[in-house]
Coordinates of C-alpha atoms in Angstrom, one line a residue:
M1 CA 73.4 232.3 -45.5
V2 CA 76.4 234.4 -44.5
A3 CA 78.3 231.2 -43.4
E4 CA 77.6 229.7 -46.8
R5 CA 78.9 232.8 -48.6
Q6 CA 82.1 232.8 -46.5
T7 CA 83.0 229.3 -47.5
Q8 CA 82.2 229.7 -51.2
A9 CA 83.5 233.2 -51.9
K10 CA 86.6 233.4 -54.1
N11 CA 89.2 236.1 -54.4
V12 CA 90.5 237.6 -57.7
L13 CA 93.1 234.7 -57.9
G14 CA 90.3 232.1 -57.8
E15 CA 91.2 231.0 -54.3
P16 CA 89.1 231.1 -51.1
L17 CA 88.5 234.7 -50.0
Q18 CA 90.7 235.7 -47.1
V19 CA 90.0 238.1 -44.2
C20 CA 90.7 241.7 -45.1
C21 CA 90.6 243.2 -41.6
T22 CA 88.9 242.7 -38.2
E23 CA 90.4 245.8 -36.4
P24 CA 88.4 247.7 -37.5
M25 CA 85.8 245.2 -38.6
T26 CA 85.2 245.6 -42.3
G27 CA 83.1 244.3 -45.1
F28 CA 79.6 245.0 -46.2
F29 CA 78.4 242.3 -43.8
R30 CA 81.0 243.2 -41.1
T31 CA 82.6 239.8 -41.2
G32 CA 86.1 241.0 -41.9
K33 CA 85.9 239.8 -45.4
C34 CA 85.1 241.7 -48.6
E35 CA 82.0 239.6 -49.3
T36 CA 79.2 240.8 -51.5
G37 CA 75.6 240.0 -52.3
P38 CA 72.4 241.5 -53.8
Q39 CA 72.1 243.9 -50.8
D40 CA 75.6 245.4 -51.4
T41 CA 74.7 247.9 -54.2
G42 CA 78.1 249.6 -53.7
V43 CA 80.0 246.3 -54.4
H44 CA 82.5 246.6 -51.4
V45 CA 84.9 244.0 -52.7
V46 CA 88.4 245.6 -52.9
C47 CA 90.5 245.0 -49.8
A48 CA 92.7 248.1 -49.6
E49 CA 95.3 249.4 -47.2
V50 CA 94.1 253.0 -47.0
T51 CA 96.5 255.9 -47.4
E52 CA 96.2 259.6 -46.5
E53 CA 96.0 260.5 -50.2
F54 CA 93.1 258.1 -50.7
L55 CA 91.3 259.2 -47.5
A56 CA 91.6 262.8 -48.7
F57 CA 90.3 261.8 -52.2
T58 CA 87.3 259.9 -50.9
R59 CA 86.4 262.7 -48.5
Q60 CA 86.4 265.2 -51.4
Q61 CA 84.0 262.8 -53.2
G62 CA 81.6 263.0 -50.2
N63 CA 82.5 259.8 -48.4
D64 CA 84.5 260.7 -45.3
L65 CA 86.1 257.5 -44.0
S66 CA 88.3 259.3 -41.5
T67 CA 85.7 260.7 -39.1
P68 CA 84.5 258.3 -36.4
M69 CA 80.7 257.6 -36.4
P70 CA 80.0 255.9 -33.1
M71 CA 76.3 255.6 -33.9
F72 CA 77.3 253.2 -36.7
N73 CA 80.1 251.6 -34.6
F74 CA 82.6 253.1 -37.1
P75 CA 85.9 254.2 -35.6
G76 CA 87.1 256.1 -38.6
L77 CA 90.0 255.0 -40.7
K78 CA 93.6 256.1 -40.5
P79 CA 96.5 255.4 -43.0
G80 CA 97.5 251.8 -42.8
D81 CA 94.1 250.5 -41.9
R82 CA 92.6 247.9 -44.2
W83 CA 89.1 248.3 -45.5
C84 CA 86.7 246.8 -48.1
L85 CA 86.2 249.6 -50.7
C86 CA 83.6 249.9 -53.4
A87 CA 85.2 248.7 -56.6
A88 CA 84.0 251.9 -58.4
R89 CA 85.5 254.2 -55.8
W90 CA 88.9 252.3 -56.0
K91 CA 88.8 252.7 -59.8
E92 CA 87.9 256.4 -59.4
S93 CA 90.9 256.8 -57.1
L94 CA 93.1 255.0 -59.6
D95 CA 92.1 257.4 -62.3
A96 CA 92.8 260.3 -60.0
G97 CA 96.3 258.9 -59.1
T98 CA 95.4 258.2 -55.4
A99 CA 94.6 254.5 -55.4
P100 CA 95.6 252.7 -52.2
P101 CA 97.5 249.4 -52.4
I102 CA 95.3 246.3 -52.3
V103 CA 95.4 242.8 -50.9
L104 CA 94.7 240.3 -53.7
A105 CA 93.9 237.4 -51.4
S106 CA 91.3 239.4 -49.7
T107 CA 89.8 241.1 -52.8
H108 CA 86.6 239.4 -54.0
E109 CA 86.4 238.1 -57.5
A110 CA 83.5 240.5 -58.2
A111 CA 86.1 243.2 -58.5
L112 CA 87.1 241.7 -61.9
K113 CA 83.8 242.8 -63.4
S114 CA 85.1 246.4 -63.4
I115 CA 88.9 246.2 -62.8
P116 CA 91.2 244.0 -64.9
L117 CA 93.3 241.5 -62.9
E118 CA 96.5 243.0 -64.3
V119 CA 95.6 246.4 -62.9
L120 CA 94.8 244.9 -59.5
Q121 CA 98.2 243.1 -59.5
E122 CA 100.0 246.3 -60.3
H123 CA 98.7 247.7 -57.0
A124 CA 99.0 244.6 -54.9
I125 CA 101.0 244.4 -51.7
D126 CA 100.7 240.6 -51.7
G127 CA 102.2 238.7 -54.6

């Protein structure tokens, strides 16, 4: 089923979803892609290049992405790492003025349910 999702998933541009990051391995399904499904209640679909400002913001919101958690095979993120973020958290960070830049080719089309394409394009580091 994951293989099927990988071949059919589309990005916000309507093209095949590209890999966001494999070092560290990201994605709800840990495939490197910001794929989603019914199990992904957080909708981890925005491929972002995290910044220190965003990491501080999300830590203040109770989601520390900087601290390694070896028991979950999570190395902790540092500025410049790419990671599949929850669409709602990215939008919260946008409203707070701390939104990290995103990669459109690697951002799942499901992000468009809560964030307009024009807004995503304004924060894109790829076209």
